[in-house]
């Protein structure tokens, strides 16, 4: 269907549609590119490897910077992918300006500190920083049961926000330390007399329970880690864990952010914008559900815009202005 649209639009000159591409399970499995991916992208790019159809790569991965992902995609596909075309699960966090000057504890995998700083957070500590400053907290590994070299914890500034980027490597350490921070209002050196609730803000990305890597079966994703965290927090405190935001697919916020980027890509190509979005993904609970949610939002927005435009004709009847050119926005998202 896409191939058909592509060749039709190419003949007509200017495509009025755009594409959202999932990465894991659609373009690659782990580090291996899937058959047909390179050929598919040839249809969307010119002989210099530059896109002529507005395209955005929308992944729930959160373990790297989008510059790095763009570089990998360019290598895998043999085309030119710009960092601006990549939306990682954490990318929309740059909109949360109210937290940028707060002291943030970041959990995840890969260059977590660098990712948080690139998003705009200015005061960032990692789980490893806390593990070093508070060696008594992480005691699952009996080998680590040692006295602290000095009382670093006295000088450790209060944590204001917990930022969950993706599944970490040593789950028990992260689960323990995040819960310590939540039940102490950000000061894990002090045993709480009462459990504070609501707890300090928690910003989380990527709710994928499972995702496709090299293994024949899907692997645990960050959603599994969040599930453990929510369940332990509830068992220990009796309170539900509340996210200030939970972004990545299928959240609407992520789709709004991605649509803005897609429209920018269209403008960069000299196009007036996209009227239809095709979202291509492999996970029914995130890619398909998210695209359907966004589609529902767009349909409602379109319906509201039309009803506001209703006017009364000479006979006193209500009529709607059904002129396509006058519609403020006429975007639909479809699934391939
Ligand atoms: O951690 C990556 C994974 O959860 C899914 O990535 O590209 O399929 O959205 P993707
Ligand atoms: Mg996928």
Short mmCIF file of C-alpha atoms and ligand atoms in Angstrom, two decimals:
data_model
loop_
_atom_site.label_atom_id
_atom_site.label_comp_id
_atom_site.label_asym_id
_atom_site.label_seq_id
_atom_site.Cartn_x
_atom_site.Cartn_y
_atom_site.Cartn_z
CA UNK A 1 0.00 0.00 0.00
CA UNK A 2 2.82 2.37 0.89
CA UNK A 3 4.70 1.40 -2.27
CA UNK A 4 1.62 2.27 -4.31
CA UNK A 5 1.22 5.64 -2.55
CA UNK A 6 4.92 6.35 -2.98
CA UNK A 7 4.98 5.81 -6.71
CA UNK A 8 1.72 7.75 -7.19
CA UNK A 9 2.97 10.70 -5.12
CA UNK A 10 6.34 10.67 -6.82
CA UNK A 11 4.61 11.01 -10.17
CA UNK A 12 2.51 13.88 -8.82
CA UNK A 13 5.61 15.55 -7.44
CA UNK A 14 4.71 16.48 -3.88
CA UNK A 15 3.65 13.92 -1.28
CA UNK A 16 0.93 15.10 1.10
CA UNK A 17 1.54 12.24 3.53
CA UNK A 18 4.21 11.46 6.09
CA UNK A 19 5.54 8.36 7.81
CA UNK A 20 6.25 7.29 11.38
CA UNK A 21 8.65 4.34 11.53
CA UNK A 22 9.14 2.17 14.55
CA UNK A 23 12.71 0.84 14.77
CA UNK A 24 13.01 -2.37 16.84
CA UNK A 25 11.12 -5.21 15.21
CA UNK A 26 10.48 -3.18 12.03
CA UNK A 27 13.90 -2.07 10.79
CA UNK A 28 16.21 -4.13 13.01
CA UNK A 29 16.20 -7.05 15.44
CA UNK A 30 18.99 -6.20 17.89
CA UNK A 31 21.95 -5.20 15.74
CA UNK A 32 20.70 -7.01 12.62
CA UNK A 33 18.82 -5.21 9.88
CA UNK A 34 15.65 -6.97 8.75
CA UNK A 35 15.30 -8.20 5.17
CA UNK A 36 13.65 -5.69 2.86
CA UNK A 37 14.33 -2.65 5.05
CA UNK A 38 17.03 -1.15 2.81
CA UNK A 39 14.91 -1.70 -0.30
CA UNK A 40 11.87 -0.09 1.35
CA UNK A 41 13.82 3.05 2.22
CA UNK A 42 15.16 3.31 -1.32
CA UNK A 43 11.55 4.10 -2.34
CA UNK A 44 11.47 7.03 0.05
CA UNK A 45 14.86 8.53 -0.75
CA UNK A 46 16.57 9.98 -3.81
CA UNK A 47 19.83 8.82 -5.37
CA UNK A 48 21.81 10.78 -2.76
CA UNK A 49 20.04 8.94 0.05
CA UNK A 50 17.97 12.01 1.01
CA UNK A 51 14.31 11.61 1.97
CA UNK A 52 11.71 13.05 -0.38
CA UNK A 53 8.79 11.82 1.78
CA UNK A 54 8.61 13.40 5.27
CA UNK A 55 9.63 10.61 7.66
CA UNK A 56 10.20 10.35 11.40
CA UNK A 57 11.66 7.40 13.31
CA UNK A 58 9.59 6.92 16.43
CA UNK A 59 11.13 4.45 18.88
CA UNK A 60 10.48 3.58 22.49
CA UNK A 61 14.18 2.93 23.01
CA UNK A 62 15.71 5.27 25.57
CA UNK A 63 19.25 4.01 26.06
CA UNK A 64 21.00 6.40 23.72
CA UNK A 65 21.06 9.90 22.26
CA UNK A 66 19.06 10.56 19.12
CA UNK A 67 22.26 11.65 17.31
CA UNK A 68 23.67 8.16 17.85
CA UNK A 69 20.44 6.47 16.72
CA UNK A 70 20.38 8.63 13.56
CA UNK A 71 23.97 7.59 12.81
CA UNK A 72 23.11 3.90 13.28
CA UNK A 73 19.99 4.21 11.08
CA UNK A 74 22.04 5.91 8.35
CA UNK A 75 24.54 3.03 8.45
CA UNK A 76 21.90 0.30 8.55
CA UNK A 77 19.77 1.75 5.76
CA UNK A 78 22.49 3.38 3.63
CA UNK A 79 20.63 6.70 3.60
CA UNK A 80 20.90 10.07 5.33
CA UNK A 81 18.93 10.18 8.59
CA UNK A 82 19.20 13.45 10.51
CA UNK A 83 19.03 13.49 14.34
CA UNK A 84 15.94 15.77 14.03
CA UNK A 85 14.11 12.86 12.36
CA UNK A 86 14.52 10.63 15.42
CA UNK A 87 12.11 10.64 18.37
CA UNK A 88 13.43 8.57 21.28
CA UNK A 89 11.06 7.68 24.12
CA UNK A 90 12.61 10.46 26.21
CA UNK A 91 12.59 13.16 23.48
CA UNK A 92 9.31 14.88 24.58
CA UNK A 93 10.81 15.45 28.06
CA UNK A 94 12.48 18.59 26.73
CA UNK A 95 9.03 20.20 27.01
CA UNK A 96 8.96 19.73 30.81
CA UNK A 97 10.81 22.96 31.52
CA UNK A 98 9.52 23.24 35.11
CA UNK A 99 11.87 20.39 36.10
CA UNK A 100 15.03 21.50 34.32
CA UNK A 101 16.61 23.23 37.34
CA UNK A 102 15.55 20.52 39.83
CA UNK A 103 17.90 17.86 41.19
CA UNK A 104 17.03 14.78 39.14
CA UNK A 105 17.86 11.15 39.86
CA UNK A 106 18.16 9.30 36.55
CA UNK A 107 17.67 5.53 36.10
CA UNK A 108 18.26 3.60 32.89
CA UNK A 109 20.95 2.18 30.70
CA UNK A 110 23.61 3.70 28.43
CA UNK A 111 24.80 7.32 28.81
CA UNK A 112 21.98 8.30 31.20
CA UNK A 113 23.75 11.42 32.48
CA UNK A 114 24.46 12.69 28.97
CA UNK A 115 20.89 11.94 27.81
CA UNK A 116 19.39 13.86 30.75
CA UNK A 117 21.75 16.81 30.17
CA UNK A 118 20.95 16.89 26.44
CA UNK A 119 17.24 17.02 27.28
CA UNK A 120 17.93 20.15 29.34
CA UNK A 121 18.13 18.86 32.93
CA UNK A 122 20.90 20.80 34.67
CA UNK A 123 21.34 18.99 38.03
CA UNK A 124 21.53 15.26 37.43
CA UNK A 125 22.66 12.35 39.62
CA UNK A 126 22.73 8.73 38.51
CA UNK A 127 21.81 5.61 40.47
CA UNK A 128 25.56 4.86 40.62
CA UNK A 129 26.20 8.28 42.21
CA UNK A 130 23.71 7.39 44.95
CA UNK A 131 25.11 3.90 45.27
CA UNK A 132 28.56 5.42 45.91
CA UNK A 133 27.29 8.12 48.25
CA UNK A 134 25.03 5.79 50.25
CA UNK A 135 26.80 2.40 50.22
CA UNK A 136 24.57 1.04 52.99
CA UNK A 137 21.45 1.25 50.82
CA UNK A 138 22.22 -1.38 48.18
CA UNK A 139 22.75 -4.57 50.18
CA UNK A 140 21.37 -7.33 47.95
CA UNK A 141 24.92 -8.23 46.94
CA UNK A 142 26.41 -9.50 50.22
CA UNK A 143 29.91 -8.90 48.90
CA UNK A 144 29.20 -5.18 48.96
CA UNK A 145 28.33 -5.03 52.65
CA UNK A 146 31.05 -2.65 53.68
CA UNK A 147 31.30 0.49 55.72
CA UNK A 148 31.24 3.81 53.90
CA UNK A 149 34.62 5.51 53.55
CA UNK A 150 33.18 8.70 54.95
CA UNK A 151 29.75 10.27 55.46
CA UNK A 152 29.20 11.40 51.84
CA UNK A 153 25.46 11.22 52.34
CA UNK A 154 25.51 14.25 54.65
CA UNK A 155 26.49 16.42 51.72
CA UNK A 156 24.31 14.82 49.08
CA UNK A 157 21.67 17.32 47.93
CA UNK A 158 18.01 16.33 48.20
CA UNK A 159 16.59 14.60 45.12
CA UNK A 160 13.59 16.53 43.73
CA UNK A 161 12.56 14.37 40.76
CA UNK A 162 12.99 10.74 39.66
CA UNK A 163 13.57 10.27 35.93
CA UNK A 164 13.10 6.73 34.56
CA UNK A 165 14.60 6.51 31.06
CA UNK A 166 14.57 2.77 30.45
CA UNK A 167 15.25 -0.65 31.92
CA UNK A 168 18.48 -0.63 33.96
CA UNK A 169 21.05 -3.43 34.07
CA UNK A 170 20.86 -4.31 37.80
CA UNK A 171 17.15 -4.12 38.53
CA UNK A 172 17.31 -4.83 42.27
CA UNK A 173 19.74 -1.94 42.87
CA UNK A 174 17.54 0.52 40.98
CA UNK A 175 14.31 -0.75 42.56
CA UNK A 176 15.81 -0.43 46.05
CA UNK A 177 17.32 3.03 45.56
CA UNK A 178 14.31 4.52 43.73
CA UNK A 179 11.97 3.34 46.48
CA UNK A 180 14.39 4.66 49.14
CA UNK A 181 14.27 8.06 47.44
CA UNK A 182 10.46 8.03 47.14
CA UNK A 183 9.78 7.05 50.76
CA UNK A 184 12.24 9.62 52.15
CA UNK A 185 11.15 12.58 50.05
CA UNK A 186 14.49 12.56 48.26
CA UNK A 187 16.77 12.20 51.32
CA UNK A 188 17.65 8.49 51.54
CA UNK A 189 20.07 8.96 54.45
CA UNK A 190 17.16 9.66 56.82
CA UNK A 191 14.70 6.93 57.86
CA UNK A 192 11.18 8.37 57.39
CA UNK A 193 8.84 8.63 60.41
CA UNK A 194 5.88 8.65 58.01
CA UNK A 195 5.77 7.72 54.35
CA UNK A 196 5.28 10.96 52.39
CA UNK A 197 2.44 10.93 49.94
CA UNK A 198 2.13 12.20 47.29
CA UNK A 199 5.74 11.26 46.62
CA UNK A 200 8.17 13.47 44.68
CA UNK A 201 7.52 13.71 40.90
CA UNK A 202 8.33 10.65 38.80
CA UNK A 203 8.84 11.14 35.03
CA UNK A 204 8.87 7.86 33.12
CA UNK A 205 9.53 6.91 29.50
CA UNK A 206 8.77 3.76 27.53
CA UNK A 207 6.01 1.57 28.94
CA UNK A 208 6.75 -1.34 26.54
CA UNK A 209 6.18 -4.54 28.46
CA UNK A 210 7.97 -6.52 25.77
CA UNK A 211 10.01 -5.76 22.67
CA UNK A 212 11.68 -7.68 19.87
CA UNK A 213 15.46 -8.12 19.88
CA UNK A 214 17.54 -11.00 18.46
CA UNK A 215 15.91 -13.69 20.65
CA UNK A 216 13.08 -15.68 19.03
CA UNK A 217 10.69 -14.49 21.75
CA UNK A 218 10.01 -10.89 22.88
CA UNK A 219 12.23 -9.55 25.72
CA UNK A 220 11.33 -7.69 28.95
CA UNK A 221 11.04 -3.97 28.27
CA UNK A 222 10.94 -0.95 30.59
CA UNK A 223 7.23 -1.65 31.17
CA UNK A 224 8.21 -4.81 33.07
CA UNK A 225 10.61 -2.80 35.24
CA UNK A 226 7.90 -0.18 35.91
CA UNK A 227 5.49 -2.97 36.81
CA UNK A 228 7.93 -4.27 39.44
CA UNK A 229 8.50 -0.76 40.79
CA UNK A 230 4.76 0.02 41.03
CA UNK A 231 4.01 -3.29 42.70
CA UNK A 232 6.85 -3.03 45.26
CA UNK A 233 6.04 0.60 46.04
CA UNK A 234 2.39 -0.31 46.63
CA UNK A 235 3.25 -3.38 48.76
CA UNK A 236 5.67 -1.39 50.90
CA UNK A 237 3.77 1.89 51.32
CA UNK A 238 0.13 1.03 50.67
CA UNK A 239 0.01 3.92 48.17
CA UNK A 240 -0.17 3.73 44.38
CA UNK A 241 2.83 5.03 42.47
CA UNK A 242 1.75 8.09 40.47
CA UNK A 243 3.63 9.22 37.40
CA UNK A 244 3.78 12.95 36.72
CA UNK A 245 4.14 11.87 33.11
CA UNK A 246 4.48 8.54 31.33
CA UNK A 247 5.70 9.17 27.79
CA UNK A 248 6.83 7.21 24.74
CA UNK A 249 4.39 5.31 22.52
CA UNK A 250 1.39 4.97 22.98
CA UNK A 251 1.15 8.31 24.88
CA UNK A 252 -0.63 11.06 22.96
CA UNK A 253 2.03 13.55 24.00
CA UNK A 254 4.66 11.56 22.11
CA UNK A 255 2.49 11.54 18.98
CA UNK A 256 1.86 15.31 19.21
CA UNK A 257 5.59 15.90 19.57
CA UNK A 258 6.30 13.56 16.63
CA UNK A 259 3.66 15.17 14.45
CA UNK A 260 5.26 18.59 15.02
CA UNK A 261 8.59 17.14 13.95
CA UNK A 262 7.01 15.49 10.91
CA UNK A 263 5.43 18.80 9.85
CA UNK A 264 8.85 20.50 10.25
CA UNK A 265 10.39 17.79 8.06
CA UNK A 266 7.71 18.46 5.42
CA UNK A 267 8.49 22.18 5.50
CA UNK A 268 12.23 21.48 5.17
CA UNK A 269 11.38 19.57 1.97
CA UNK A 270 9.48 22.61 0.70
CA UNK A 271 6.08 20.96 1.21
CA UNK A 272 3.08 22.76 2.73
CA UNK A 273 2.66 20.01 5.36
CA UNK A 274 1.31 16.47 5.67
CA UNK A 275 -2.40 15.62 5.57
CA UNK A 276 -2.14 11.91 6.30
CA UNK A 277 0.24 9.98 8.51
CA UNK A 278 1.08 6.29 8.12
CA UNK A 279 2.47 4.73 11.30
CA UNK A 280 4.43 1.53 10.81
CA UNK A 281 5.11 -0.61 13.87
CA UNK A 282 5.25 -4.14 15.27
CA UNK A 283 3.83 -3.79 18.76
CA UNK A 284 0.00 -3.81 18.97
CA UNK A 285 0.03 -2.36 22.50
CA UNK A 286 2.19 0.63 21.68
CA UNK A 287 2.55 1.26 17.93
CA UNK A 288 -0.96 0.26 16.90
CA UNK A 289 -2.77 1.42 20.02
CA UNK A 290 -0.85 4.74 20.02
CA UNK A 291 -1.58 5.47 16.36
CA UNK A 292 -5.27 4.68 16.89
CA UNK A 293 -5.43 6.95 19.95
CA UNK A 294 -3.83 9.77 18.01
CA UNK A 295 -6.13 9.15 15.07
CA UNK A 296 -9.13 9.41 17.41
CA UNK A 297 -7.81 12.73 18.73
CA UNK A 298 -7.32 14.06 15.18
CA UNK A 299 -10.81 12.98 14.11
CA UNK A 300 -12.35 14.74 17.13
CA UNK A 301 -10.31 17.86 16.45
CA UNK A 302 -11.42 17.81 12.83
CA UNK A 303 -15.08 17.27 13.83
CA UNK A 304 -14.91 20.19 16.29
CA UNK A 305 -13.35 22.45 13.69
CA UNK A 306 -16.12 21.55 11.25
CA UNK A 307 -18.92 22.10 13.77
CA UNK A 308 -17.52 25.53 14.62
CA UNK A 309 -17.61 26.35 10.95
CA UNK A 310 -21.30 25.45 10.64
CA UNK A 311 -23.33 28.37 9.41
CA UNK A 312 -26.97 29.08 8.66
CA UNK A 313 -28.09 29.28 5.04
CA UNK A 314 -30.78 31.59 3.58
CA UNK A 315 -33.48 29.08 4.47
CA UNK A 316 -32.38 29.17 8.11
CA UNK A 317 -30.85 25.67 7.96
CA UNK A 318 -27.47 24.79 9.52
CA UNK A 319 -24.90 23.85 6.91
CA UNK A 320 -21.25 22.90 7.28
CA UNK A 321 -18.57 24.38 5.06
CA UNK A 322 -17.18 21.28 3.47
CA UNK A 323 -14.51 22.90 1.42
CA UNK A 324 -11.27 20.90 1.83
CA UNK A 325 -9.08 23.98 1.35
CA UNK A 326 -10.76 25.76 4.22
CA UNK A 327 -10.34 22.96 6.76
CA UNK A 328 -7.85 24.14 9.37
CA UNK A 329 -6.31 20.66 9.61
CA UNK A 330 -7.27 17.50 7.84
CA UNK A 331 -4.90 14.88 9.06
CA UNK A 332 -5.58 11.20 9.49
CA UNK A 333 -3.18 8.57 10.70
CA UNK A 334 -3.34 5.07 9.28
CA UNK A 335 -1.56 1.88 10.08
CA UNK A 336 0.52 -0.14 7.67
O1 LIG B 1 13.67 -0.67 24.36
C1 LIG B 1 13.27 -0.62 23.02
C2 LIG B 1 11.93 -1.10 22.84
O2 LIG B 1 11.17 -1.01 24.00
C3 LIG B 1 11.14 -0.80 21.63
O3 LIG B 1 11.69 -0.07 20.61
O4 LIG B 1 11.78 0.82 18.32
O5 LIG B 1 10.20 -1.04 18.88
O6 LIG B 1 9.76 1.25 19.73
P1 LIG B 1 10.78 0.25 19.31
MG1 LIG B 2 9.00 -2.14 17.70
#
